[in-house]
Short mmCIF file of C-alpha atoms in Angstrom, two decimals:
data_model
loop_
_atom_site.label_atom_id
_atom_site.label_comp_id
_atom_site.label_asym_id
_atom_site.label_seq_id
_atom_site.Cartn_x
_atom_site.Cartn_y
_atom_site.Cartn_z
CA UNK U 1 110.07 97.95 173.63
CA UNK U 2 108.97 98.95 170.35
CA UNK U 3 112.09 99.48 167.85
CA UNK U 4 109.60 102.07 165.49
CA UNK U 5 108.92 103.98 168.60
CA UNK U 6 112.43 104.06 169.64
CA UNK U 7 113.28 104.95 165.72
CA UNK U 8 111.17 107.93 166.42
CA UNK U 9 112.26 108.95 169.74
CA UNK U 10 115.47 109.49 168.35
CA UNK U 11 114.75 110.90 165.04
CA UNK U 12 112.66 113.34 167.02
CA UNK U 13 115.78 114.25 169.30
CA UNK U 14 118.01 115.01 166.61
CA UNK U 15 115.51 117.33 164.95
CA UNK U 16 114.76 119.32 167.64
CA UNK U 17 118.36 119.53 168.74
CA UNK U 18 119.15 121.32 165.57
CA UNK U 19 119.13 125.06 165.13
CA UNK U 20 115.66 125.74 163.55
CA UNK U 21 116.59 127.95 161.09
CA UNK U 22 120.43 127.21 159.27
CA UNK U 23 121.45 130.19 157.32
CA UNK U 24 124.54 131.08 154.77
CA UNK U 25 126.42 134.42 155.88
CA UNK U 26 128.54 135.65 152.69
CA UNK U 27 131.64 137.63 154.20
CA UNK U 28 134.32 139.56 152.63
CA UNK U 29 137.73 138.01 154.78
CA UNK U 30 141.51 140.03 154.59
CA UNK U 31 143.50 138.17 152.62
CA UNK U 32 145.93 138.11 156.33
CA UNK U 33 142.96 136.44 158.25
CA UNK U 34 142.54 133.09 155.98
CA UNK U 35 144.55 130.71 158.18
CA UNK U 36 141.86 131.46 161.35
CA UNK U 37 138.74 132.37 159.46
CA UNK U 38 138.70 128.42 157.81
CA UNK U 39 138.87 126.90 161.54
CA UNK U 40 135.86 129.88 162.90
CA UNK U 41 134.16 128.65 160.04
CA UNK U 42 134.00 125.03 161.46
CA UNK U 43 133.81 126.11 164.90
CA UNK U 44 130.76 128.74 163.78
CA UNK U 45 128.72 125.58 162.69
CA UNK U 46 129.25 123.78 165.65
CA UNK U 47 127.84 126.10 167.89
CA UNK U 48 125.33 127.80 165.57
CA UNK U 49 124.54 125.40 162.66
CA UNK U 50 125.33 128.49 160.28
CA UNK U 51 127.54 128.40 157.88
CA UNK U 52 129.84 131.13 156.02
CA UNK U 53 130.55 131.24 152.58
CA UNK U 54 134.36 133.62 153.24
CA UNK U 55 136.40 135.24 149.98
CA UNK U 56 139.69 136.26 151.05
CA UNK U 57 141.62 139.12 148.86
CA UNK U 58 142.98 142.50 149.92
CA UNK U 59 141.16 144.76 151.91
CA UNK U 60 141.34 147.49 149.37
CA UNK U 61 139.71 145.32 146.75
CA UNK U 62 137.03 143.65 148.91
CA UNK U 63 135.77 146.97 149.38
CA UNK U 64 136.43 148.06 145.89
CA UNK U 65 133.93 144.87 145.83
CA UNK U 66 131.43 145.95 148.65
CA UNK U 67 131.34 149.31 147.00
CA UNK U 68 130.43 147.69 143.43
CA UNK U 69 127.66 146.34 144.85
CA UNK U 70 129.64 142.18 145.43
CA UNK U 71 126.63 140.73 147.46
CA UNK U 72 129.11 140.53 151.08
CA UNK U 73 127.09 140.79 154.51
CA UNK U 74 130.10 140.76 156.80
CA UNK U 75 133.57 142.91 156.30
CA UNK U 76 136.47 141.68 158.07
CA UNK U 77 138.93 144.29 157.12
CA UNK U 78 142.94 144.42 157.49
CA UNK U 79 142.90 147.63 158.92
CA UNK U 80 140.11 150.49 160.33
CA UNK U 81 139.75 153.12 157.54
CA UNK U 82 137.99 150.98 155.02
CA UNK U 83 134.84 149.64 157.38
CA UNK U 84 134.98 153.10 158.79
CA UNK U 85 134.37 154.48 154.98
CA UNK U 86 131.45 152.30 154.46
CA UNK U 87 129.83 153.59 157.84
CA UNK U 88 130.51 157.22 156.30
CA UNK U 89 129.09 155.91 153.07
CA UNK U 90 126.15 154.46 154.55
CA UNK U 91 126.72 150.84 153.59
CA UNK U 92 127.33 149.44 157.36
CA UNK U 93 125.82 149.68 160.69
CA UNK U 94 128.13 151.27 162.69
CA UNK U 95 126.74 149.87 166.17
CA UNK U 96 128.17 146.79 164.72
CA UNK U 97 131.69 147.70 164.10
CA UNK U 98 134.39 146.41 166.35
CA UNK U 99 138.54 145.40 166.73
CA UNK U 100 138.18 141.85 166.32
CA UNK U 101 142.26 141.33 165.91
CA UNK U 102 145.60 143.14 166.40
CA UNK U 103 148.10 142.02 163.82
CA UNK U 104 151.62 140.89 164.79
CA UNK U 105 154.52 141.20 161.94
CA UNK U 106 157.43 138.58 161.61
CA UNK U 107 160.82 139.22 159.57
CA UNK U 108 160.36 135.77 158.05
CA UNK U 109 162.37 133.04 155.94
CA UNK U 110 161.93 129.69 154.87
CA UNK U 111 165.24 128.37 155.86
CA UNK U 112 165.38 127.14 159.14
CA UNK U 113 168.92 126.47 158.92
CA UNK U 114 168.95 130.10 159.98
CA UNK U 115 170.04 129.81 163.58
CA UNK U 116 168.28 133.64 164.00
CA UNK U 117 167.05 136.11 162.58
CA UNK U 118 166.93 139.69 163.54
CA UNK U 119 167.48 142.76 161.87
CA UNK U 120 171.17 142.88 162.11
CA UNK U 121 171.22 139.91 159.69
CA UNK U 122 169.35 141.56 156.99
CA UNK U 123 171.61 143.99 157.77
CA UNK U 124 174.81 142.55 157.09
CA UNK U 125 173.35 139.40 154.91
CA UNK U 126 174.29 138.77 150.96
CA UNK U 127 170.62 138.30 149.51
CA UNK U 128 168.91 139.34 146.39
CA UNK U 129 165.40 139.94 147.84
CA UNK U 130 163.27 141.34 150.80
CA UNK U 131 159.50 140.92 149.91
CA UNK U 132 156.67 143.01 151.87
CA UNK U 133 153.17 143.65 151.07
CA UNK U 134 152.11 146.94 148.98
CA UNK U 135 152.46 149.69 151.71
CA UNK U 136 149.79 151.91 150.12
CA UNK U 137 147.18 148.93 150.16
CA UNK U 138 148.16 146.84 152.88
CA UNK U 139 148.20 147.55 156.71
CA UNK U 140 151.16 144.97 156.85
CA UNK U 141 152.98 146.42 154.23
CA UNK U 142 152.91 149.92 155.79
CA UNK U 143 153.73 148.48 158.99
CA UNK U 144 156.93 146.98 157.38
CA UNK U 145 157.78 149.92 155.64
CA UNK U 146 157.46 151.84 158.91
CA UNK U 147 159.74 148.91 160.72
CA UNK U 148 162.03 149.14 158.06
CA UNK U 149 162.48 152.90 158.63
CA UNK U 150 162.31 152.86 162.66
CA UNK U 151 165.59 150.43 162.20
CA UNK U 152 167.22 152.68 160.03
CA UNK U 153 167.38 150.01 156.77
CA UNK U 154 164.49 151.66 154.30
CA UNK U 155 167.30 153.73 152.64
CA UNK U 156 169.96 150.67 152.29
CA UNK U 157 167.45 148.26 151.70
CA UNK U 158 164.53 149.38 149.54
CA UNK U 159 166.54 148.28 145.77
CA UNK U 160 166.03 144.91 146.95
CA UNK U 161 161.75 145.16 148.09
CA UNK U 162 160.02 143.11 146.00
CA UNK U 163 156.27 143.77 146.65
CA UNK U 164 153.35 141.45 146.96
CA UNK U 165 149.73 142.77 146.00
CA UNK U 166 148.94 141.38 149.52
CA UNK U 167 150.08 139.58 152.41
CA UNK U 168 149.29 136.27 151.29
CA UNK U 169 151.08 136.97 147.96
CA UNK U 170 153.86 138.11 150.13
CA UNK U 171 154.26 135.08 152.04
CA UNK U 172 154.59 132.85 148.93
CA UNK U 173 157.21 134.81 147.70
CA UNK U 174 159.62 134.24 150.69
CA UNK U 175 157.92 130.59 151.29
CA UNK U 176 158.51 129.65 148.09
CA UNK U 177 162.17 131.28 147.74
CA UNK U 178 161.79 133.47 145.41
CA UNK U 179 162.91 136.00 148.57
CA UNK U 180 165.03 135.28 150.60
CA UNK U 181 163.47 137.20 153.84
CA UNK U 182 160.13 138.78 154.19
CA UNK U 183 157.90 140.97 156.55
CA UNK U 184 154.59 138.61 156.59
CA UNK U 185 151.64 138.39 158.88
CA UNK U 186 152.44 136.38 161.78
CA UNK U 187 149.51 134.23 161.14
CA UNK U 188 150.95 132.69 158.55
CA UNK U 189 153.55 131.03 160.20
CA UNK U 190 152.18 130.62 163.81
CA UNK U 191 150.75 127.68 165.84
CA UNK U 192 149.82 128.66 169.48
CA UNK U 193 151.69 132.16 169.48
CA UNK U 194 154.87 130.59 168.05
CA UNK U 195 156.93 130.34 164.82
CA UNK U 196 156.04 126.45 163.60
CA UNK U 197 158.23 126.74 160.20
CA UNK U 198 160.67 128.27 158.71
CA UNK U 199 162.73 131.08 160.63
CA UNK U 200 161.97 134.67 162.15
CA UNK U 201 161.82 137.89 164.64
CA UNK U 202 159.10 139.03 165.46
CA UNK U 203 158.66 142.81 165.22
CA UNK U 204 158.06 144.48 168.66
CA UNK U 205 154.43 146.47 168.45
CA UNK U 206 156.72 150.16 168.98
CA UNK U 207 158.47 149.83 165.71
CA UNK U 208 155.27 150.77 163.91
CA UNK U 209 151.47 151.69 164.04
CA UNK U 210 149.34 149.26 165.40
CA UNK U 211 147.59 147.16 163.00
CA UNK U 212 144.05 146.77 163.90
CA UNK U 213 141.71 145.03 161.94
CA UNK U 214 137.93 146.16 162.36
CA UNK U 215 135.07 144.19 161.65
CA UNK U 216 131.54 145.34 160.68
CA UNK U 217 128.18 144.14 158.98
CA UNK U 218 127.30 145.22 156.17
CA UNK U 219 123.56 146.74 155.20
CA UNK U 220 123.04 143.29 153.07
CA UNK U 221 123.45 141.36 156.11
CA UNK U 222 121.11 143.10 158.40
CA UNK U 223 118.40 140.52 158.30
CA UNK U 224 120.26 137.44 157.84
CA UNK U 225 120.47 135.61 161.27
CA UNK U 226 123.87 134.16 160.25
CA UNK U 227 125.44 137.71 159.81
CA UNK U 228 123.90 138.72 163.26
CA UNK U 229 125.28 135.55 165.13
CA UNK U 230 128.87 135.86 163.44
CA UNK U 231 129.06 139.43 164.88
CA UNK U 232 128.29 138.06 168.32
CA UNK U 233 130.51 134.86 167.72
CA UNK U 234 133.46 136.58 166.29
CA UNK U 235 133.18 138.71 170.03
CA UNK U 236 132.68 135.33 172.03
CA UNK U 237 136.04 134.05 174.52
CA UNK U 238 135.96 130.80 172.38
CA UNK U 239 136.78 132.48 168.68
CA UNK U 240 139.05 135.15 170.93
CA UNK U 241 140.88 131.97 172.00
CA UNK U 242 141.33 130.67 168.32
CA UNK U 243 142.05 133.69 167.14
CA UNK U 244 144.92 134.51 169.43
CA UNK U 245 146.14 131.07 168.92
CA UNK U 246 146.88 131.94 165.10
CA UNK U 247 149.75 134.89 166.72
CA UNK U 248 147.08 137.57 167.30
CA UNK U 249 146.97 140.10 169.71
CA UNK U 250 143.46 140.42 171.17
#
């Protein structure tokens, strides 16, 4: 047989097994949601050859952001009131919007010498600092604060909060010692639903409001094919699998 021809055949294969079109989908990612949103980006090019272009921060100033006119196409917020305000603002498409995680909260430290922590320990425990996210920017940090006073340990407790802009800012406080315990996004710490490092409790859902994190697309994105297929992917069983996988509740 002909090696050209077979050249050819191939070549030909591998074209036409490619998405036609590749596109770039620019979206604006909760600071909490880094950790899954870098393995959905690899899984998103596998199955549609798109690929996203994610900046993680706060939630409150991604949408300061959006609102400035920062050129996102995709909001994946930490909570529900801020894609809900760019609906009522008329800078998403509503039909669009949708849960696409539940946040879990873990009482974290670094030491895993500690044989377990709950909140008795905090409780009782000598330590200098407790570190939790900004309660009037960040869902987690409101949850905590809300945990905190379900348990009875705001009032003794609060001279020793040391507060992170964000989640992720909280986490490397307690991961890197500065605090000795912290209230942190689950996600940070977890590898199939459980704890891989460190030590920690996680908080039961009834100690405070549920955290749901909404996602929407944004009006810049409405005629990019790689905003439209991460809003369907982002809904698919396979990125509700990874996601969950990260210590999400779907």
């Amino acid at each position: 047989m002909n090696f050209k021809l077979i050249s050819v055949f191939i070549f030909s294969v591998f074209i036409f097994s490619q998405p036609v079109s590749a596109d770039v989908v620019r979206v604006a990612v909760a600071a909490n949601f880094s950790a899954p949103m870098k393995a959905l980006v690899k899984e998103f090019r596998q199955q549609t050859g798109h690929r996203i272009q994610p900046v993680f921060g706060s939630s409150g100033k991604l949408y300061a952001q959006i609102m400035n006119g920062a050129p996102y196409q995709v909001f994946l917020s930490a909570d529900t009131a801020k894609p809900d305000k760019l609906i009522q603002q008329a800078r998403a498409d509503s039909s669009t919007r949708f849960t696409y995680a539940r946040g879990a909260l873990v009482l974290w430290s670094a030491d895993e010498s500690q044989a377990q922590i709950e909140p008795g320990l905090i409780r009782k425990a000598a330590f200098r600092h407790l570190a939790l996210a900004n309660a009037r920017l960040a869902p987690y940090g409101r949850a905590a604060k809300e945990a905190l006073q379900n348990l009875e340990l705001w009032e003794p407790l609060k001279s020793k909060v040391v507060t992170g802009e964000n989640i992720s800012q909280t986490y490397q406080f307690v991961a890197s010692g500065n605090a000795e315990f912290g209230f942190i996004a689950l996600s940070h710490v977890a590898e199939k639903g459980r704890i891989k490092k460190g030590s920690g409790w996680i908080v039961p859902q009834d100690y405070h409001t549920p955290i749901l994190q909404d996602a929407v697309l944004l009006n810049r994105g409405k005629h990019n094919p790689a905003a439209l297929a991460l809003i369907d992917f982002l809904q698919s069983e396979s990125a509700k699998d990874l996601i969950e996988s990260y210590g999400y509740l779907m």
